[in-house]
Tab-separated table of C-alpha atoms and ligand atoms in Angstrom:
chain	number	residue	atom	x	y	z
A	140	UNK	CA	-8.505	-9.337	-23.844
A	141	UNK	CA	-5.447	-11.211	-22.449
A	142	UNK	CA	-3.879	-13.877	-24.598
A	143	UNK	CA	-0.894	-15.015	-22.807
A	144	UNK	CA	-0.646	-18.468	-21.401
A	145	UNK	CA	2.946	-18.234	-20.445
A	146	UNK	CA	2.258	-20.876	-17.539
A	147	UNK	CA	2.081	-23.708	-20.140
A	148	UNK	CA	5.370	-22.976	-21.923
A	149	UNK	CA	7.741	-25.794	-21.081
A	150	UNK	CA	11.244	-24.969	-19.458
A	151	UNK	CA	13.256	-26.736	-21.849
A	152	UNK	CA	12.704	-24.150	-24.762
A	153	UNK	CA	14.347	-21.629	-22.448
A	154	UNK	CA	17.887	-21.226	-22.652
A	155	UNK	CA	20.603	-19.266	-21.270
A	156	UNK	CA	22.890	-16.802	-22.856
A	157	UNK	CA	25.642	-17.788	-20.735
A	158	UNK	CA	25.511	-21.488	-22.306
A	159	UNK	CA	25.253	-19.831	-25.759
A	160	UNK	CA	28.804	-17.719	-25.374
A	161	UNK	CA	30.232	-21.065	-23.345
A	162	UNK	CA	29.752	-22.886	-26.153
A	163	UNK	CA	30.849	-20.250	-28.494
A	164	UNK	CA	34.212	-20.008	-26.680
A	165	UNK	CA	34.506	-23.612	-26.599
A	166	UNK	CA	34.106	-23.574	-30.485
A	167	UNK	CA	36.399	-21.315	-31.387
A	168	UNK	CA	38.899	-23.324	-29.523
A	169	UNK	CA	38.121	-26.692	-31.486
A	170	UNK	CA	40.154	-27.487	-34.451
A	171	UNK	CA	38.082	-27.244	-38.017
A	172	UNK	CA	35.245	-28.253	-36.168
A	173	UNK	CA	36.255	-31.914	-35.292
A	174	UNK	CA	35.890	-33.435	-31.873
A	175	UNK	CA	33.476	-31.028	-31.008
A	176	UNK	CA	31.205	-33.687	-29.560
A	177	UNK	CA	34.135	-34.939	-26.970
A	178	UNK	CA	35.147	-31.173	-26.109
A	179	UNK	CA	31.579	-29.569	-25.535
A	180	UNK	CA	30.345	-33.236	-24.549
A	181	UNK	CA	29.572	-32.563	-20.984
A	182	UNK	CA	28.269	-28.927	-21.888
A	183	UNK	CA	24.927	-29.258	-22.548
A	184	UNK	CA	23.387	-26.278	-25.083
A	185	UNK	CA	20.185	-26.741	-23.857
A	186	UNK	CA	18.632	-29.270	-20.984
A	187	UNK	CA	16.919	-30.980	-24.282
A	188	UNK	CA	20.756	-31.668	-25.268
A	189	UNK	CA	20.045	-29.784	-28.624
A	190	UNK	CA	23.373	-28.080	-30.549
A	191	UNK	CA	23.023	-25.032	-31.987
A	192	UNK	CA	24.236	-24.493	-35.740
A	193	UNK	CA	27.188	-22.159	-35.943
A	194	UNK	CA	26.654	-18.839	-36.327
A	195	UNK	CA	28.000	-19.073	-39.754
A	196	UNK	CA	25.288	-21.620	-41.140
A	197	UNK	CA	22.468	-19.746	-39.536
A	198	UNK	CA	23.562	-16.165	-41.245
A	199	UNK	CA	24.922	-17.983	-44.585
A	200	UNK	CA	22.859	-20.841	-45.738
A	201	UNK	CA	19.014	-18.717	-46.288
A	202	UNK	CA	16.023	-18.091	-47.698
A	203	UNK	CA	14.796	-14.836	-48.491
A	204	UNK	CA	13.817	-14.589	-51.632
A	205	UNK	CA	13.462	-10.992	-51.987
A	206	UNK	CA	17.414	-10.695	-52.262
A	207	UNK	CA	17.553	-13.791	-54.746
A	208	UNK	CA	16.949	-17.614	-54.577
A	209	UNK	CA	20.500	-18.582	-54.079
A	210	UNK	CA	21.096	-19.706	-50.582
A	211	UNK	CA	23.849	-17.507	-50.534
A	212	UNK	CA	22.142	-14.660	-51.987
A	213	UNK	CA	20.363	-13.092	-48.903
A	214	UNK	CA	24.072	-13.043	-47.232
A	215	UNK	CA	24.967	-11.088	-50.148
A	216	UNK	CA	22.333	-8.870	-51.066
A	217	UNK	CA	20.187	-8.163	-47.620
A	218	UNK	CA	22.796	-5.615	-46.478
A	219	UNK	CA	20.845	-3.243	-48.823
A	220	UNK	CA	17.875	-3.393	-46.826
A	221	UNK	CA	17.291	0.061	-44.646
A	222	UNK	CA	16.081	-1.342	-41.176
A	223	UNK	CA	16.050	2.219	-39.539
A	224	UNK	CA	13.949	3.765	-38.812
A	225	UNK	CA	11.599	0.608	-38.697
A	226	UNK	CA	7.846	0.336	-37.692
A	227	UNK	CA	4.863	-2.431	-37.828
A	228	UNK	CA	1.628	-1.242	-38.575
A	229	UNK	CA	-1.025	-3.070	-36.484
A	230	UNK	CA	-4.403	-3.015	-37.452
A	231	UNK	CA	-7.826	-4.753	-38.508
A	232	UNK	CA	-9.974	-5.998	-35.186
A	233	UNK	CA	-7.643	-4.586	-32.722
A	234	UNK	CA	-8.607	-1.635	-29.966
A	235	UNK	CA	-5.436	0.237	-30.714
A	236	UNK	CA	-4.712	0.442	-34.461
A	237	UNK	CA	-1.736	2.289	-35.633
A	238	UNK	CA	1.962	2.570	-36.541
A	239	UNK	CA	4.052	0.393	-33.739
A	240	UNK	CA	8.009	1.982	-34.019
A	241	UNK	CA	10.294	-0.483	-33.279
A	242	UNK	CA	12.539	0.775	-30.517
A	243	UNK	CA	9.004	1.352	-28.896
A	244	UNK	CA	8.113	-2.209	-29.176
A	245	UNK	CA	11.572	-3.259	-27.764
A	246	UNK	CA	11.164	-1.441	-24.728
A	247	UNK	CA	7.730	-2.786	-24.173
A	248	UNK	CA	8.873	-6.713	-24.533
A	249	UNK	CA	10.884	-8.584	-22.473
A	250	UNK	CA	13.495	-10.246	-24.541
A	251	UNK	CA	14.096	-14.243	-24.163
A	252	UNK	CA	16.587	-17.024	-25.286
A	253	UNK	CA	14.906	-19.550	-27.209
A	254	UNK	CA	16.594	-22.513	-28.604
A	255	UNK	CA	14.425	-23.776	-31.367
A	256	UNK	CA	14.600	-26.518	-34.218
A	257	UNK	CA	14.272	-24.816	-37.560
A	258	UNK	CA	12.790	-27.166	-40.312
A	259	UNK	CA	12.473	-25.990	-43.953
A	260	UNK	CA	9.849	-27.683	-46.102
A	261	UNK	CA	13.021	-28.216	-48.516
A	262	UNK	CA	14.083	-31.029	-45.961
A	263	UNK	CA	17.215	-29.315	-44.651
A	264	UNK	CA	17.098	-28.110	-40.746
A	265	UNK	CA	19.074	-26.287	-38.326
A	266	UNK	CA	18.871	-25.497	-34.525
A	267	UNK	CA	18.815	-21.846	-33.863
A	268	UNK	CA	19.623	-19.707	-30.687
A	269	UNK	CA	16.691	-17.107	-31.383
A	270	UNK	CA	16.465	-14.016	-28.853
A	271	UNK	CA	13.001	-12.190	-29.361
A	272	UNK	CA	9.457	-12.106	-27.565
A	273	UNK	CA	6.631	-13.705	-27.758
A	274	UNK	CA	4.066	-12.458	-30.076
A	275	UNK	CA	0.815	-12.737	-27.982
A	276	UNK	CA	2.653	-9.937	-26.078
A	277	UNK	CA	2.716	-7.792	-29.052
A	278	UNK	CA	-0.592	-8.279	-30.314
A	279	UNK	CA	-1.634	-7.186	-26.434
A	280	UNK	CA	0.015	-3.753	-26.973
A	281	UNK	CA	-2.576	-3.362	-29.675
A	282	UNK	CA	-5.344	-5.043	-27.678
A	283	UNK	CA	-6.978	-8.159	-29.972
A	284	UNK	CA	-11.025	-7.815	-30.414
A	285	UNK	CA	-12.785	-10.688	-29.549
A	286	UNK	CA	-13.651	-11.071	-33.214
A	287	UNK	CA	-10.450	-11.529	-34.532
A	288	UNK	CA	-9.681	-15.463	-35.705
A	289	UNK	CA	-6.522	-15.386	-37.560
A	290	UNK	CA	-3.535	-12.797	-37.956
A	291	UNK	CA	-2.050	-12.110	-41.303
A	292	UNK	CA	1.583	-10.676	-41.908
A	293	UNK	CA	3.369	-8.967	-44.353
A	294	UNK	CA	7.146	-8.448	-45.123
A	295	UNK	CA	8.518	-4.933	-46.242
A	296	UNK	CA	8.370	-4.594	-50.253
A	297	UNK	CA	11.074	-2.530	-51.303
A	298	UNK	CA	12.311	-2.833	-54.819
A	299	UNK	CA	15.124	-0.303	-54.907
A	300	UNK	CA	16.551	-2.133	-52.038
A	301	UNK	CA	15.367	-6.043	-53.146
A	302	UNK	CA	16.980	-7.133	-56.343
A	303	UNK	CA	14.755	-10.208	-56.263
A	304	UNK	CA	11.928	-8.651	-56.322
A	305	UNK	CA	12.017	-8.082	-60.047
A	306	UNK	CA	11.592	-11.771	-60.502
A	307	UNK	CA	7.921	-13.146	-60.163
A	308	UNK	CA	8.856	-16.547	-58.117
A	309	UNK	CA	6.123	-15.171	-55.813
A	310	UNK	CA	3.870	-12.193	-55.783
A	311	UNK	CA	5.412	-9.627	-53.526
A	312	UNK	CA	4.845	-8.732	-50.751
A	313	UNK	CA	5.707	-11.612	-48.710
A	314	UNK	CA	2.734	-12.485	-46.704
A	315	UNK	CA	1.667	-15.186	-44.279
A	316	UNK	CA	-0.998	-16.254	-41.972
A	317	UNK	CA	-1.465	-17.856	-38.610
A	318	UNK	CA	-5.005	-18.726	-36.745
A	319	UNK	CA	-5.099	-16.725	-33.496
A	320	UNK	CA	-4.709	-19.824	-31.096
A	321	UNK	CA	-1.663	-20.496	-33.102
A	322	UNK	CA	-0.486	-16.845	-32.805
A	323	UNK	CA	-0.791	-16.715	-29.290
A	324	UNK	CA	1.078	-19.791	-28.222
A	325	UNK	CA	3.741	-19.109	-26.296
A	326	UNK	CA	6.473	-21.005	-28.609
A	327	UNK	CA	5.200	-18.642	-31.060
A	328	UNK	CA	7.887	-15.135	-31.257
A	329	UNK	CA	8.973	-12.544	-33.019
A	330	UNK	CA	12.662	-12.810	-33.386
A	331	UNK	CA	14.961	-10.059	-32.666
A	332	UNK	CA	18.469	-11.333	-32.356
A	333	UNK	CA	20.485	-14.353	-33.048
A	334	UNK	CA	23.171	-15.455	-30.355
A	335	UNK	CA	22.829	-12.306	-28.532
A	336	UNK	CA	23.607	-10.041	-31.482
A	337	UNK	CA	20.654	-7.997	-33.253
A	338	UNK	CA	19.343	-10.378	-35.946
A	339	UNK	CA	21.180	-10.097	-39.391
A	340	UNK	CA	19.367	-8.782	-42.510
A	341	UNK	CA	19.571	-11.876	-44.380
A	342	UNK	CA	17.753	-13.348	-41.247
A	343	UNK	CA	14.959	-10.898	-41.435
A	344	UNK	CA	16.007	-7.759	-39.514
A	345	UNK	CA	14.874	-6.087	-37.381
A	346	UNK	CA	12.087	-8.534	-36.544
A	347	UNK	CA	10.977	-12.101	-38.312
A	348	UNK	CA	8.126	-14.431	-37.313
A	349	UNK	CA	9.236	-17.636	-35.753
A	350	UNK	CA	7.113	-20.576	-35.491
A	351	UNK	CA	8.946	-23.929	-34.904
A	352	UNK	CA	6.667	-26.497	-35.346
A	353	UNK	CA	5.203	-25.248	-38.999
A	354	UNK	CA	7.697	-25.448	-42.207
A	355	UNK	CA	10.229	-22.587	-42.676
A	356	UNK	CA	8.286	-20.559	-44.914
A	357	UNK	CA	5.596	-19.667	-42.163
A	358	UNK	CA	8.078	-17.596	-40.375
A	359	UNK	CA	7.905	-14.819	-42.467
A	360	UNK	CA	10.821	-11.969	-42.071
A	361	UNK	CA	11.251	-8.103	-41.814
A	362	UNK	CA	7.600	-7.523	-40.973
A	363	UNK	CA	6.115	-4.241	-41.639
A	364	UNK	CA	2.310	-5.013	-41.149
A	365	UNK	CA	-0.075	-7.039	-38.567
A	366	UNK	CA	-3.556	-7.394	-39.512
A	367	UNK	CA	-6.122	-9.378	-37.287
A	368	UNK	CA	-8.958	-10.521	-39.131
A	369	UNK	CA	-11.854	-13.319	-39.065
A	370	UNK	CA	-11.176	-14.823	-42.260
A	371	UNK	CA	-7.878	-17.024	-43.066
A	372	UNK	CA	-5.503	-14.918	-45.087
A	373	UNK	CA	-3.910	-15.505	-48.246
A	374	UNK	CA	-0.192	-16.900	-47.778
A	375	UNK	CA	2.586	-16.373	-50.254
A	376	UNK	CA	3.503	-20.378	-51.405
A	377	UNK	CA	-0.162	-21.322	-50.962
A	378	UNK	CA	-0.845	-18.544	-53.588
A	379	UNK	CA	2.231	-19.829	-55.784
A	380	UNK	CA	1.185	-23.440	-55.812
A	381	UNK	CA	-1.902	-24.716	-53.607
A	382	UNK	CA	-1.236	-28.300	-54.237
A	383	UNK	CA	2.171	-28.279	-52.777
A	384	UNK	CA	1.811	-25.695	-49.796
A	385	UNK	CA	-0.979	-25.493	-47.387
A	386	UNK	CA	-1.904	-22.700	-44.494
A	387	UNK	CA	-0.988	-25.151	-41.921
A	388	UNK	CA	2.092	-26.267	-42.609
A	389	UNK	CA	2.584	-28.207	-39.600
A	390	UNK	CA	5.998	-30.162	-39.956
A	391	UNK	CA	4.757	-33.878	-40.353
A	392	UNK	CA	6.999	-36.466	-40.860
A	393	UNK	CA	3.716	-38.514	-42.519
A	394	UNK	CA	2.548	-35.841	-45.052
A	395	UNK	CA	5.117	-35.970	-47.810
A	396	UNK	CA	5.475	-32.878	-50.076
A	397	UNK	CA	4.076	-34.268	-53.431
A	398	UNK	CA	7.486	-34.066	-54.959
A	399	UNK	CA	9.696	-35.438	-52.256
A	400	UNK	CA	9.157	-37.205	-48.925
A	401	UNK	CA	9.169	-35.313	-45.913
A	402	UNK	CA	10.480	-38.134	-43.464
A	403	UNK	CA	13.808	-37.151	-42.879
A	404	UNK	CA	15.705	-34.142	-43.293
A	405	UNK	CA	19.251	-33.019	-43.677
A	406	UNK	CA	21.216	-30.958	-41.054
A	407	UNK	CA	22.520	-27.904	-42.426
A	408	UNK	CA	26.569	-28.281	-41.490
A	409	UNK	CA	27.658	-30.913	-39.541
A	410	UNK	CA	30.713	-31.548	-42.191
A	411	UNK	CA	31.914	-35.246	-42.159
A	412	UNK	CA	29.256	-36.573	-39.977
A	413	UNK	CA	26.522	-35.112	-41.402
A	414	UNK	CA	23.731	-37.389	-42.118
A	415	UNK	CA	19.712	-37.382	-42.611
A	416	UNK	CA	17.964	-37.596	-39.511
A	417	UNK	CA	14.222	-38.618	-39.320
A	418	UNK	CA	12.081	-35.741	-39.039
A	419	UNK	CA	9.741	-35.276	-35.990
A	420	UNK	CA	6.284	-34.887	-35.414
A	421	UNK	CA	5.236	-31.000	-35.306
A	422	UNK	CA	9.033	-30.787	-35.322
A	423	UNK	CA	9.613	-31.907	-31.612
A	424	UNK	CA	6.663	-29.728	-30.169
A	425	UNK	CA	4.050	-32.044	-30.298
A	426	UNK	CA	3.568	-32.264	-26.821
A	427	UNK	CA	3.208	-28.463	-26.391
A	428	UNK	CA	1.178	-27.996	-29.565
A	429	UNK	CA	-1.030	-30.914	-30.588
A	430	UNK	CA	-4.044	-29.576	-28.621
A	431	UNK	CA	-4.034	-26.846	-31.271
A	432	UNK	CA	-5.126	-29.449	-33.889
A	433	UNK	CA	-7.322	-31.796	-31.886
A	434	UNK	CA	-9.643	-33.412	-34.255
A	435	UNK	CA	-8.301	-32.079	-37.464
A	436	UNK	CA	-7.677	-33.991	-40.430
A	437	UNK	CA	-3.957	-33.128	-40.676
A	438	UNK	CA	-3.800	-34.921	-44.214
A	439	UNK	CA	-6.103	-32.622	-45.368
A	440	UNK	CA	-4.878	-29.400	-43.569
A	441	UNK	CA	-1.506	-29.609	-44.860
B	570	MTE	N1	10.016	-12.373	-46.224
B	570	MTE	C1	10.211	-13.728	-46.626
B	570	MTE	N2	10.247	-14.345	-45.450
B	570	MTE	C2	10.464	-15.730	-45.656
B	570	MTE	C3	11.074	-16.036	-46.639
B	570	MTE	C4	11.284	-15.510	-48.063
B	570	MTE	O1	11.779	-15.921	-49.084
B	570	MTE	N3	10.938	-14.059	-47.728
B	570	MTE	N4	11.654	-17.542	-46.687
B	570	MTE	C5	10.731	-18.566	-45.959
B	570	MTE	C6	11.701	-19.317	-45.825
B	570	MTE	S1	11.079	-20.790	-47.184
B	570	MTE	C7	12.303	-20.210	-44.856
B	570	MTE	S2	13.068	-22.020	-44.850
B	570	MTE	C8	12.965	-19.058	-43.498
B	570	MTE	C9	14.299	-18.873	-43.745
B	570	MTE	O2	14.803	-18.445	-42.817
B	570	MTE	P1	16.325	-18.376	-42.444
B	570	MTE	O3	16.973	-17.886	-43.453
B	570	MTE	O4	16.590	-17.290	-41.292
B	570	MTE	O5	16.916	-19.878	-42.015
B	570	MTE	O6	12.626	-17.994	-43.992
B	570	MTE	C10	11.185	-17.725	-44.550
B	570	MTE	N5	10.649	-16.596	-44.529
B	571	MO	MO1	12.065	-22.831	-46.528
């Protein structure tokens, strides 16, 4: 079964790597980050006008609890993760189950630039220039069977390389899941790079899920297993606290976390000019993905 419907993807999410490079050159020339708005003013990073966070924000302010719960723990400790060789075991309701080597996947996939908003459930946000391929294309490689309704994902579990897994903050390995229609939506990607470079280990090397309209915890890192199933898979944060973290985890400014508001967010970085900004319904991707949730109660299915 062919899962792609690329033609529905809005052009404005796809960005041009050359623009990133121009932007970086300009940023390198700016004094202490001041005046960027003016200097870069007529250089649109994307048709939508999104300004990507600097590489440093994206790679030094992270959540990857296998390496510790501090925001700077992943950038300090994730270099211990062995990412070569790497393979993803794809199984369950597929025609061609097996271990898919990372290099073979990369040869078969088309790598695109996607400039996406990224919104953590903790109410901070960034704009990240990912490089990656559509998850639908990888699932097509394995051949999804018509009985499949969900996709389950699993992160590597390496006690020798991951200092954080000795703490029972979460049950390890980290697991996540999507409904099949969410998984094959053209906005859903497996990211393999940032700013045109291989994705750093702290960001989930060598490949991690990115679902831009959902809270960041859905975007599981360093994926080693993908399983097609007909039942809703367990997910790490939901197992840890079902009252606070649901399966859907769609960004929704009208549905607060039990302990804080989700109506606004703090953009990471921004220095002197940093201020909270309103959170957008489905993180700004409502036009693209609202149909997936037609008729669903998004308060109950948070
Ligand atoms: N395996 C794994 N994946 C994970 C996490 C994690 O702790 N372990 N943290 C999640 C959370 S809460 C967020 S906000 C994003 C952070 O991604 P970033 O560090 O690349 O910004 O990764 C998600 N994926
Ligand atoms: Mo998060």
